[in-house]
Amino acid sequence: MKVDHGKTAPYARKSRAEAERVARVLEHYCGLPEPGEPVLVFVGMTELKVVATQLGVRVYREREVAALAPLSGVLTAERVEQVYGVARYRQAWTQVPPVAERKS
């Protein structure tokens, strides 16, 4: 992925890795795998080049974020509160369970 004619950067790869990290934390603290997908939103740039190998990561410019609005949620209100509670729990993010501990 290139932004504003700069060097190619691994934004998509890093986004997928961060999404996996979030999934491990939520699975550990919420007890069930949580759905989710990586999203990148670029702000204040003039050109963005995305290649097909970066599928699996949604990529938007700031003016395109409204495209997320029609997507339907899959979590109940109770589940949203549980996930939100984990997101605010600082220790959850400093002690991320390693991949090996993940339940099959």
PDB file of N, CA and C in Angstrom:
ATOM      1  N   MET A   1       0.842  -1.153   0.000  1.00  0.00           N
ATOM      2  CA  MET A   1       0.000   0.000   0.000  1.00  0.00           C
ATOM      3  C   MET A   1       0.901   1.233   0.000  1.00  0.00           C
ATOM      4  N   LYS A   2       0.560   2.193  -0.846  1.00  0.00           N
ATOM      5  CA  LYS A   2       1.321   3.437  -0.916  1.00  0.00           C
ATOM      6  C   LYS A   2       0.399   4.610  -0.635  1.00  0.00           C
ATOM      7  N   VAL A   3       0.900   5.544   0.142  1.00  0.00           N
ATOM      8  CA  VAL A   3       0.154   6.761   0.461  1.00  0.00           C
ATOM      9  C   VAL A   3       0.947   7.955  -0.044  1.00  0.00           C
ATOM     10  N   ASP A   4       0.292   8.818  -0.825  1.00  0.00           N
ATOM     11  CA  ASP A   4       0.903  10.058  -1.323  1.00  0.00           C
ATOM     12  C   ASP A   4       2.275   9.847  -1.960  1.00  0.00           C
ATOM     13  N   HIS A   5       2.381   8.890  -2.842  1.00  0.00           N
ATOM     14  CA  HIS A   5       3.616   8.608  -3.590  1.00  0.00           C
ATOM     15  C   HIS A   5       4.792   8.218  -2.691  1.00  0.00           C
ATOM     16  N   GLY A   6       4.530   7.825  -1.455  1.00  0.00           N
ATOM     17  CA  GLY A   6       5.597   7.424  -0.543  1.00  0.00           C
ATOM     18  C   GLY A   6       6.018   5.989  -0.780  1.00  0.00           C
ATOM     19  N   LYS A   7       6.836   5.496   0.118  1.00  0.00           N
ATOM     20  CA  LYS A   7       7.283   4.105   0.040  1.00  0.00           C
ATOM     21  C   LYS A   7       6.123   3.173   0.364  1.00  0.00           C
ATOM     22  N   THR A   8       6.191   1.976  -0.183  1.00  0.00           N
ATOM     23  CA  THR A   8       5.196   0.962   0.134  1.00  0.00           C
ATOM     24  C   THR A   8       5.310   0.639   1.627  1.00  0.00           C
ATOM     25  N   ALA A   9       4.163   0.585   2.299  1.00  0.00           N
ATOM     26  CA  ALA A   9       4.147   0.316   3.738  1.00  0.00           C
ATOM     27  C   ALA A   9       3.232  -0.880   4.028  1.00  0.00           C
ATOM     28  N   PRO A  10       3.561  -1.646   5.066  1.00  0.00           N
ATOM     29  CA  PRO A  10       2.796  -2.865   5.371  1.00  0.00           C
ATOM     30  C   PRO A  10       1.549  -2.595   6.215  1.00  0.00           C
ATOM     31  N   TYR A  11       0.800  -1.553   5.888  1.00  0.00           N
ATOM     32  CA  TYR A  11      -0.382  -1.209   6.695  1.00  0.00           C
ATOM     33  C   TYR A  11      -1.375  -2.363   6.776  1.00  0.00           C
ATOM     34  N   ALA A  12      -1.653  -3.010   5.659  1.00  0.00           N
ATOM     35  CA  ALA A  12      -2.641  -4.096   5.659  1.00  0.00           C
ATOM     36  C   ALA A  12      -2.166  -5.268   6.513  1.00  0.00           C
ATOM     37  N   ARG A  13      -0.916  -5.652   6.372  1.00  0.00           N
ATOM     38  CA  ARG A  13      -0.377  -6.768   7.174  1.00  0.00           C
ATOM     39  C   ARG A  13      -0.454  -6.435   8.658  1.00  0.00           C
ATOM     40  N   LYS A  14      -0.084  -5.223   9.007  1.00  0.00           N
ATOM     41  CA  LYS A  14      -0.127  -4.817  10.413  1.00  0.00           C
ATOM     42  C   LYS A  14      -1.567  -4.744  10.924  1.00  0.00           C
ATOM     43  N   SER A  15      -2.473  -4.312  10.065  1.00  0.00           N
ATOM     44  CA  SER A  15      -3.878  -4.240  10.447  1.00  0.00           C
ATOM     45  C   SER A  15      -4.438  -5.639  10.713  1.00  0.00           C
ATOM     46  N   ARG A  16      -4.091  -6.596   9.862  1.00  0.00           N
ATOM     47  CA  ARG A  16      -4.539  -7.975  10.082  1.00  0.00           C
ATOM     48  C   ARG A  16      -3.965  -8.525  11.383  1.00  0.00           C
ATOM     49  N   ALA A  17      -2.703  -8.235  11.662  1.00  0.00           N
ATOM     50  CA  ALA A  17      -2.074  -8.710  12.899  1.00  0.00           C
ATOM     51  C   ALA A  17      -2.745  -8.081  14.119  1.00  0.00           C
ATOM     52  N   GLU A  18      -3.072  -6.814  14.026  1.00  0.00           N
ATOM     53  CA  GLU A  18      -3.741  -6.140  15.148  1.00  0.00           C
ATOM     54  C   GLU A  18      -5.152  -6.704  15.343  1.00  0.00           C
ATOM     55  N   ALA A  19      -5.837  -7.004  14.261  1.00  0.00           N
ATOM     56  CA  ALA A  19      -7.166  -7.606  14.368  1.00  0.00           C
ATOM     57  C   ALA A  19      -7.081  -8.973  15.048  1.00  0.00           C
ATOM     58  N   GLU A  20      -6.051  -9.735  14.735  1.00  0.00           N
ATOM     59  CA  GLU A  20      -5.845 -11.039  15.376  1.00  0.00           C
ATOM     60  C   GLU A  20      -5.570 -10.856  16.868  1.00  0.00           C
ATOM     61  N   ARG A  21      -4.788  -9.860  17.199  1.00  0.00           N
ATOM     62  CA  ARG A  21      -4.494  -9.563  18.615  1.00  0.00           C
ATOM     63  C   ARG A  21      -5.774  -9.217  19.365  1.00  0.00           C
ATOM     64  N   VAL A  22      -6.591  -8.380  18.769  1.00  0.00           N
ATOM     65  CA  VAL A  22      -7.871  -7.998  19.377  1.00  0.00           C
ATOM     66  C   VAL A  22      -8.756  -9.228  19.550  1.00  0.00           C
ATOM     67  N   ALA A  23      -8.800 -10.084  18.548  1.00  0.00           N
ATOM     68  CA  ALA A  23      -9.612 -11.299  18.633  1.00  0.00           C
ATOM     69  C   ALA A  23      -9.157 -12.186  19.785  1.00  0.00           C
ATOM     70  N   ARG A  24      -7.835 -12.308  19.976  1.00  0.00           N
ATOM     71  CA  ARG A  24      -7.325 -13.130  21.092  1.00  0.00           C
ATOM     72  C   ARG A  24      -7.737 -12.539  22.435  1.00  0.00           C
ATOM     73  N   VAL A  25      -7.630 -11.230  22.576  1.00  0.00           N
ATOM     74  CA  VAL A  25      -8.013 -10.586  23.841  1.00  0.00           C
ATOM     75  C   VAL A  25      -9.498 -10.785  24.105  1.00  0.00           C
ATOM     76  N   LEU A  26     -10.317 -10.529  23.096  1.00  0.00           N
ATOM     77  CA  LEU A  26     -11.761 -10.652  23.295  1.00  0.00           C
ATOM     78  C   LEU A  26     -12.177 -12.098  23.547  1.00  0.00           C
ATOM     79  N   GLU A  27     -11.528 -13.033  22.869  1.00  0.00           N
ATOM     80  CA  GLU A  27     -11.842 -14.440  23.112  1.00  0.00           C
ATOM     81  C   GLU A  27     -11.460 -14.823  24.540  1.00  0.00           C
ATOM     82  N   HIS A  28     -10.312 -14.361  24.996  1.00  0.00           N
ATOM     83  CA  HIS A  28      -9.837 -14.679  26.348  1.00  0.00           C
ATOM     84  C   HIS A  28     -10.754 -14.094  27.421  1.00  0.00           C
ATOM     85  N   TYR A  29     -11.126 -12.833  27.271  1.00  0.00           N
ATOM     86  CA  TYR A  29     -11.898 -12.161  28.313  1.00  0.00           C
ATOM     87  C   TYR A  29     -13.409 -12.290  28.161  1.00  0.00           C
ATOM     88  N   CYS A  30     -13.909 -12.541  26.949  1.00  0.00           N
ATOM     89  CA  CYS A  30     -15.349 -12.665  26.742  1.00  0.00           C
ATOM     90  C   CYS A  30     -15.798 -14.115  26.647  1.00  0.00           C
ATOM     91  N   GLY A  31     -14.842 -15.015  26.440  1.00  0.00           N
ATOM     92  CA  GLY A  31     -15.162 -16.427  26.425  1.00  0.00           C
ATOM     93  C   GLY A  31     -15.554 -17.019  25.084  1.00  0.00           C
ATOM     94  N   LEU A  32     -15.876 -16.188  24.142  1.00  0.00           N
ATOM     95  CA  LEU A  32     -16.257 -16.679  22.816  1.00  0.00           C
ATOM     96  C   LEU A  32     -15.532 -15.870  21.762  1.00  0.00           C
ATOM     97  N   PRO A  33     -15.246 -16.485  20.628  1.00  0.00           N
ATOM     98  CA  PRO A  33     -14.614 -15.706  19.552  1.00  0.00           C
ATOM     99  C   PRO A  33     -15.521 -14.545  19.137  1.00  0.00           C
ATOM    100  N   GLU A  34     -14.963 -13.391  18.977  1.00  0.00           N
ATOM    101  CA  GLU A  34     -15.718 -12.211  18.566  1.00  0.00           C
ATOM    102  C   GLU A  34     -15.480 -11.952  17.085  1.00  0.00           C
ATOM    103  N   PRO A  35     -16.542 -11.688  16.350  1.00  0.00           N
ATOM    104  CA  PRO A  35     -16.364 -11.368  14.934  1.00  0.00           C
ATOM    105  C   PRO A  35     -15.719 -10.004  14.773  1.00  0.00           C
ATOM    106  N   GLY A  36     -15.051  -9.833  13.711  1.00  0.00           N
ATOM    107  CA  GLY A  36     -14.436  -8.541  13.441  1.00  0.00           C
ATOM    108  C   GLY A  36     -13.560  -8.644  12.223  1.00  0.00           C
ATOM    109  N   GLU A  37     -13.260  -7.513  11.671  1.00  0.00           N
ATOM    110  CA  GLU A  37     -12.362  -7.490  10.525  1.00  0.00           C
ATOM    111  C   GLU A  37     -11.566  -6.202  10.555  1.00  0.00           C
ATOM    112  N   PRO A  38     -10.348  -6.272  10.036  1.00  0.00           N
ATOM    113  CA  PRO A  38      -9.493  -5.082  10.049  1.00  0.00           C
ATOM    114  C   PRO A  38     -10.004  -4.012   9.082  1.00  0.00           C
ATOM    115  N   VAL A  39      -9.904  -2.759   9.517  1.00  0.00           N
ATOM    116  CA  VAL A  39     -10.293  -1.608   8.714  1.00  0.00           C
ATOM    117  C   VAL A  39      -9.203  -0.554   8.840  1.00  0.00           C
ATOM    118  N   LEU A  40      -8.808   0.012   7.722  1.00  0.00           N
ATOM    119  CA  LEU A  40      -7.872   1.133   7.707  1.00  0.00           C
ATOM    120  C   LEU A  40      -8.597   2.345   7.134  1.00  0.00           C
ATOM    121  N   VAL A  41      -8.466   3.490   7.810  1.00  0.00           N
ATOM    122  CA  VAL A  41      -9.041   4.735   7.304  1.00  0.00           C
ATOM    123  C   VAL A  41      -7.903   5.740   7.210  1.00  0.00           C
ATOM    124  N   PHE A  42      -7.682   6.259   6.017  1.00  0.00           N
ATOM    125  CA  PHE A  42      -6.608   7.220   5.788  1.00  0.00           C
ATOM    126  C   PHE A  42      -7.192   8.624   5.737  1.00  0.00           C
ATOM    127  N   VAL A  43      -6.574   9.520   6.488  1.00  0.00           N
ATOM    128  CA  VAL A  43      -7.050  10.895   6.622  1.00  0.00           C
ATOM    129  C   VAL A  43      -5.996  11.850   6.081  1.00  0.00           C
ATOM    130  N   GLY A  44      -6.439  12.854   5.334  1.00  0.00           N
ATOM    131  CA  GLY A  44      -5.544  13.916   4.879  1.00  0.00           C
ATOM    132  C   GLY A  44      -4.514  13.504   3.844  1.00  0.00           C
ATOM    133  N   MET A  45      -4.827  12.519   3.040  1.00  0.00           N
ATOM    134  CA  MET A  45      -3.887  12.120   1.995  1.00  0.00           C
ATOM    135  C   MET A  45      -4.497  12.415   0.635  1.00  0.00           C
ATOM    136  N   THR A  46      -3.640  12.510  -0.380  1.00  0.00           N
ATOM    137  CA  THR A  46      -4.123  12.839  -1.717  1.00  0.00           C
ATOM    138  C   THR A  46      -4.193  11.621  -2.636  1.00  0.00           C
ATOM    139  N   GLU A  47      -3.335  10.624  -2.410  1.00  0.00           N
ATOM    140  CA  GLU A  47      -3.343   9.440  -3.262  1.00  0.00           C
ATOM    141  C   GLU A  47      -3.145   8.197  -2.414  1.00  0.00           C
ATOM    142  N   LEU A  48      -3.887   7.154  -2.768  1.00  0.00           N
ATOM    143  CA  LEU A  48      -3.795   5.887  -2.059  1.00  0.00           C
ATOM    144  C   LEU A  48      -3.811   4.772  -3.086  1.00  0.00           C
ATOM    145  N   LYS A  49      -2.790   3.928  -3.056  1.00  0.00           N
ATOM    146  CA  LYS A  49      -2.724   2.780  -3.963  1.00  0.00           C
ATOM    147  C   LYS A  49      -2.805   1.509  -3.127  1.00  0.00           C
ATOM    148  N   VAL A  50      -3.815   0.695  -3.430  1.00  0.00           N
ATOM    149  CA  VAL A  50      -4.031  -0.566  -2.724  1.00  0.00           C
ATOM    150  C   VAL A  50      -3.938  -1.680  -3.757  1.00  0.00           C
ATOM    151  N   VAL A  51      -3.216  -2.749  -3.419  1.00  0.00           N
ATOM    152  CA  VAL A  51      -3.083  -3.874  -4.348  1.00  0.00           C
ATOM    153  C   VAL A  51      -3.998  -5.026  -3.910  1.00  0.00           C
ATOM    154  N   ALA A  52      -4.304  -5.898  -4.843  1.00  0.00           N
ATOM    155  CA  ALA A  52      -5.248  -6.989  -4.596  1.00  0.00           C
ATOM    156  C   ALA A  52      -4.802  -7.932  -3.480  1.00  0.00           C
ATOM    157  N   THR A  53      -3.523  -8.027  -3.217  1.00  0.00           N
ATOM    158  CA  THR A  53      -3.043  -8.933  -2.170  1.00  0.00           C
ATOM    159  C   THR A  53      -3.449  -8.455  -0.784  1.00  0.00           C
ATOM    160  N   GLN A  54      -3.994  -7.271  -0.682  1.00  0.00           N
ATOM    161  CA  GLN A  54      -4.384  -6.737   0.619  1.00  0.00           C
ATOM    162  C   GLN A  54      -5.866  -6.944   0.899  1.00  0.00           C
ATOM    163  N   LEU A  55      -6.480  -7.879   0.153  1.00  0.00           N
ATOM    164  CA  LEU A  55      -7.865  -8.211   0.438  1.00  0.00           C
ATOM    165  C   LEU A  55      -7.951  -8.763   1.850  1.00  0.00           C
ATOM    166  N   GLY A  56      -9.095  -8.613   2.451  1.00  0.00           N
ATOM    167  CA  GLY A  56      -9.243  -9.048   3.840  1.00  0.00           C
ATOM    168  C   GLY A  56      -9.108  -7.883   4.800  1.00  0.00           C
ATOM    169  N   VAL A  57      -8.744  -6.723   4.292  1.00  0.00           N
ATOM    170  CA  VAL A  57      -8.668  -5.492   5.079  1.00  0.00           C
ATOM    171  C   VAL A  57      -9.481  -4.443   4.329  1.00  0.00           C
ATOM    172  N   ARG A  58     -10.468  -3.893   4.978  1.00  0.00           N
ATOM    173  CA  ARG A  58     -11.234  -2.811   4.348  1.00  0.00           C
ATOM    174  C   ARG A  58     -10.396  -1.543   4.413  1.00  0.00           C
ATOM    175  N   VAL A  59     -10.307  -0.841   3.293  1.00  0.00           N
ATOM    176  CA  VAL A  59      -9.499   0.375   3.208  1.00  0.00           C
ATOM    177  C   VAL A  59     -10.394   1.511   2.735  1.00  0.00           C
ATOM    178  N   TYR A  60     -10.402   2.603   3.501  1.00  0.00           N
ATOM    179  CA  TYR A  60     -11.233   3.762   3.183  1.00  0.00           C
ATOM    180  C   TYR A  60     -10.428   5.048   3.291  1.00  0.00           C
ATOM    181  N   ARG A  61     -10.863   6.033   2.539  1.00  0.00           N
ATOM    182  CA  ARG A  61     -10.407   7.400   2.750  1.00  0.00           C
ATOM    183  C   ARG A  61     -11.411   8.018   3.714  1.00  0.00           C
ATOM    184  N   GLU A  62     -11.029   9.103   4.368  1.00  0.00           N
ATOM    185  CA  GLU A  62     -11.906   9.682   5.382  1.00  0.00           C
ATOM    186  C   GLU A  62     -13.305   9.976   4.849  1.00  0.00           C
ATOM    187  N   ARG A  63     -13.419  10.404   3.615  1.00  0.00           N
ATOM    188  CA  ARG A  63     -14.738  10.743   3.068  1.00  0.00           C
ATOM    189  C   ARG A  63     -15.562   9.497   2.743  1.00  0.00           C
ATOM    190  N   GLU A  64     -14.971   8.315   2.798  1.00  0.00           N
ATOM    191  CA  GLU A  64     -15.664   7.070   2.490  1.00  0.00           C
ATOM    192  C   GLU A  64     -16.146   6.315   3.732  1.00  0.00           C
ATOM    193  N   VAL A  65     -15.867   6.831   4.904  1.00  0.00           N
ATOM    194  CA  VAL A  65     -16.215   6.131   6.140  1.00  0.00           C
ATOM    195  C   VAL A  65     -17.722   5.910   6.253  1.00  0.00           C
ATOM    196  N   ALA A  66     -18.518   6.798   5.682  1.00  0.00           N
ATOM    197  CA  ALA A  66     -19.968   6.630   5.715  1.00  0.00           C
ATOM    198  C   ALA A  66     -20.399   5.309   5.095  1.00  0.00           C
ATOM    199  N   ALA A  67     -19.547   4.701   4.267  1.00  0.00           N
ATOM    200  CA  ALA A  67     -19.871   3.412   3.644  1.00  0.00           C
ATOM    201  C   ALA A  67     -20.014   2.304   4.685  1.00  0.00           C
ATOM    202  N   LEU A  68     -19.488   2.516   5.880  1.00  0.00           N
ATOM    203  CA  LEU A  68     -19.616   1.517   6.942  1.00  0.00           C
ATOM    204  C   LEU A  68     -21.010   1.529   7.570  1.00  0.00           C
ATOM    205  N   ALA A  69     -21.743   2.620   7.445  1.00  0.00           N
ATOM    206  CA  ALA A  69     -23.036   2.784   8.106  1.00  0.00           C
ATOM    207  C   ALA A  69     -24.048   1.681   7.792  1.00  0.00           C
ATOM    208  N   PRO A  70     -24.211   1.261   6.536  1.00  0.00           N
ATOM    209  CA  PRO A  70     -25.240   0.247   6.267  1.00  0.00           C
ATOM    210  C   PRO A  70     -24.885  -1.168   6.712  1.00  0.00           C
ATOM    211  N   LEU A  71     -23.664  -1.386   7.154  1.00  0.00           N
ATOM    212  CA  LEU A  71     -23.292  -2.731   7.599  1.00  0.00           C
ATOM    213  C   LEU A  71     -24.064  -3.065   8.875  1.00  0.00           C
ATOM    214  N   SER A  72     -24.610  -4.243   8.939  1.00  0.00           N
ATOM    215  CA  SER A  72     -25.401  -4.613  10.110  1.00  0.00           C
ATOM    216  C   SER A  72     -24.501  -5.195  11.187  1.00  0.00           C
ATOM    217  N   GLY A  73     -24.854  -4.927  12.414  1.00  0.00           N
ATOM    218  CA  GLY A  73     -24.114  -5.460  13.548  1.00  0.00           C
ATOM    219  C   GLY A  73     -24.493  -6.902  13.810  1.00  0.00           C
ATOM    220  N   VAL A  74     -23.614  -7.617  14.477  1.00  0.00           N
ATOM    221  CA  VAL A  74     -23.880  -9.019  14.788  1.00  0.00           C
ATOM    222  C   VAL A  74     -23.854  -9.283  16.287  1.00  0.00           C
ATOM    223  N   LEU A  75     -23.624  -8.253  17.080  1.00  0.00           N
ATOM    224  CA  LEU A  75     -23.559  -8.419  18.524  1.00  0.00           C
ATOM    225  C   LEU A  75     -24.838  -7.908  19.178  1.00  0.00           C
ATOM    226  N   THR A  76     -25.273  -8.597  20.205  1.00  0.00           N
ATOM    227  CA  THR A  76     -26.410  -8.116  20.982  1.00  0.00           C
ATOM    228  C   THR A  76     -25.950  -6.928  21.824  1.00  0.00           C
ATOM    229  N   ALA A  77     -26.885  -6.165  22.338  1.00  0.00           N
ATOM    230  CA  ALA A  77     -26.552  -5.011  23.183  1.00  0.00           C
ATOM    231  C   ALA A  77     -25.749  -5.460  24.405  1.00  0.00           C
ATOM    232  N   GLU A  78     -26.127  -6.593  24.977  1.00  0.00           N
ATOM    233  CA  GLU A  78     -25.398  -7.125  26.142  1.00  0.00           C
ATOM    234  C   GLU A  78     -23.954  -7.463  25.775  1.00  0.00           C
ATOM    235  N   ARG A  79     -23.766  -8.071  24.606  1.00  0.00           N
ATOM    236  CA  ARG A  79     -22.424  -8.449  24.143  1.00  0.00           C
ATOM    237  C   ARG A  79     -21.589  -7.208  23.857  1.00  0.00           C
ATOM    238  N   VAL A  80     -22.206  -6.179  23.286  1.00  0.00           N
ATOM    239  CA  VAL A  80     -21.500  -4.921  23.036  1.00  0.00           C
ATOM    240  C   VAL A  80     -20.974  -4.351  24.343  1.00  0.00           C
ATOM    241  N   GLU A  81     -21.788  -4.371  25.393  1.00  0.00           N
ATOM    242  CA  GLU A  81     -21.347  -3.869  26.705  1.00  0.00           C
ATOM    243  C   GLU A  81     -20.186  -4.685  27.252  1.00  0.00           C
ATOM    244  N   GLN A  82     -20.235  -5.999  27.062  1.00  0.00           N
ATOM    245  CA  GLN A  82     -19.151  -6.863  27.532  1.00  0.00           C
ATOM    246  C   GLN A  82     -17.855  -6.545  26.782  1.00  0.00           C
ATOM    247  N   VAL A  83     -17.930  -6.422  25.463  1.00  0.00           N
ATOM    248  CA  VAL A  83     -16.751  -6.102  24.656  1.00  0.00           C
ATOM    249  C   VAL A  83     -16.220  -4.717  25.034  1.00  0.00           C
ATOM    250  N   TYR A  84     -17.118  -3.770  25.225  1.00  0.00           N
ATOM    251  CA  TYR A  84     -16.718  -2.415  25.609  1.00  0.00           C
ATOM    252  C   TYR A  84     -15.997  -2.435  26.958  1.00  0.00           C
ATOM    253  N   GLY A  85     -16.485  -3.248  27.879  1.00  0.00           N
ATOM    254  CA  GLY A  85     -15.822  -3.372  29.183  1.00  0.00           C
ATOM    255  C   GLY A  85     -14.405  -3.909  29.053  1.00  0.00           C
ATOM    256  N   VAL A  86     -14.221  -4.905  28.212  1.00  0.00           N
ATOM    257  CA  VAL A  86     -12.883  -5.458  27.976  1.00  0.00           C
ATOM    258  C   VAL A  86     -11.995  -4.411  27.314  1.00  0.00           C
ATOM    259  N   ALA A  87     -12.545  -3.681  26.362  1.00  0.00           N
ATOM    260  CA  ALA A  87     -11.760  -2.658  25.658  1.00  0.00           C
ATOM    261  C   ALA A  87     -11.232  -1.600  26.628  1.00  0.00           C
ATOM    262  N   ARG A  88     -11.971  -1.305  27.667  1.00  0.00           N
ATOM    263  CA  ARG A  88     -11.533  -0.297  28.657  1.00  0.00           C
ATOM    264  C   ARG A  88     -10.602  -0.873  29.718  1.00  0.00           C
ATOM    265  N   TYR A  89     -10.483  -2.176  29.791  1.00  0.00           N
ATOM    266  CA  TYR A  89      -9.672  -2.839  30.812  1.00  0.00           C
ATOM    267  C   TYR A  89      -8.214  -2.869  30.350  1.00  0.00           C
ATOM    268  N   ARG A  90      -7.419  -1.953  30.876  1.00  0.00           N
ATOM    269  CA  ARG A  90      -6.037  -1.766  30.429  1.00  0.00           C
ATOM    270  C   ARG A  90      -5.208  -3.040  30.512  1.00  0.00           C
ATOM    271  N   GLN A  91      -5.362  -3.800  31.557  1.00  0.00           N
ATOM    272  CA  GLN A  91      -4.550  -5.006  31.737  1.00  0.00           C
ATOM    273  C   GLN A  91      -4.792  -6.019  30.610  1.00  0.00           C
ATOM    274  N   ALA A  92      -5.979  -6.022  30.047  1.00  0.00           N
ATOM    275  CA  ALA A  92      -6.274  -6.948  28.943  1.00  0.00           C
ATOM    276  C   ALA A  92      -5.335  -6.716  27.771  1.00  0.00           C
ATOM    277  N   TRP A  93      -4.949  -5.470  27.547  1.00  0.00           N
ATOM    278  CA  TRP A  93      -4.131  -5.124  26.384  1.00  0.00           C
ATOM    279  C   TRP A  93      -2.645  -5.209  26.674  1.00  0.00           C
ATOM    280  N   THR A  94      -2.260  -5.220  27.941  1.00  0.00           N
ATOM    281  CA  THR A  94      -0.842  -5.348  28.275  1.00  0.00           C
ATOM    282  C   THR A  94      -0.441  -6.803  28.459  1.00  0.00           C
ATOM    283  N   GLN A  95      -1.426  -7.673  28.607  1.00  0.00           N
ATOM    284  CA  GLN A  95      -1.152  -9.108  28.785  1.00  0.00           C
ATOM    285  C   GLN A  95      -1.950  -9.919  27.772  1.00  0.00           C
ATOM    286  N   VAL A  96      -1.712  -9.663  26.517  1.00  0.00           N
ATOM    287  CA  VAL A  96      -2.431 -10.353  25.435  1.00  0.00           C
ATOM    288  C   VAL A  96      -2.033 -11.831  25.427  1.00  0.00           C
ATOM    289  N   PRO A  97      -3.016 -12.723  25.435  1.00  0.00           N
ATOM    290  CA  PRO A  97      -2.679 -14.153  25.399  1.00  0.00           C
ATOM    291  C   PRO A  97      -1.946 -14.490  24.097  1.00  0.00           C
ATOM    292  N   PRO A  98      -0.911 -15.315  24.178  1.00  0.00           N
ATOM    293  CA  PRO A  98      -0.210 -15.704  22.958  1.00  0.00           C
ATOM    294  C   PRO A  98      -1.077 -16.598  22.082  1.00  0.00           C
ATOM    295  N   VAL A  99      -0.727 -16.718  20.832  1.00  0.00           N
ATOM    296  CA  VAL A  99      -1.489 -17.528  19.885  1.00  0.00           C
ATOM    297  C   VAL A  99      -1.611 -18.958  20.379  1.00  0.00           C
ATOM    298  N   ALA A 100      -0.572 -19.510  21.011  1.00  0.00           N
ATOM    299  CA  ALA A 100      -0.561 -20.898  21.456  1.00  0.00           C
ATOM    300  C   ALA A 100      -1.663 -21.181  22.476  1.00  0.00           C
ATOM    301  N   GLU A 101      -2.074 -20.180  23.248  1.00  0.00           N
ATOM    302  CA  GLU A 101      -3.103 -20.380  24.272  1.00  0.00           C
ATOM    303  C   GLU A 101      -4.497 -20.356  23.702  1.00  0.00           C
ATOM    304  N   ARG A 102      -4.639 -19.969  22.479  1.00  0.00           N
ATOM    305  CA  ARG A 102      -5.951 -19.815  21.865  1.00  0.00           C
ATOM    306  C   ARG A 102      -6.650 -21.144  21.785  1.00  0.00           C
ATOM    307  N   LYS A 103      -7.943 -21.170  22.149  1.00  0.00           N
ATOM    308  CA  LYS A 103      -8.732 -22.396  22.125  1.00  0.00           C
ATOM    309  C   LYS A 103      -9.052 -22.784  20.696  1.00  0.00           C
ATOM    310  N   SER A 104      -9.112 -24.097  20.428  1.00  0.00           N
ATOM    311  CA  SER A 104      -9.447 -24.565  19.076  1.00  0.00           C
ATOM    312  C   SER A 104     -10.921 -24.784  18.938  1.00  0.00           C
TER     313      SER A 104
END
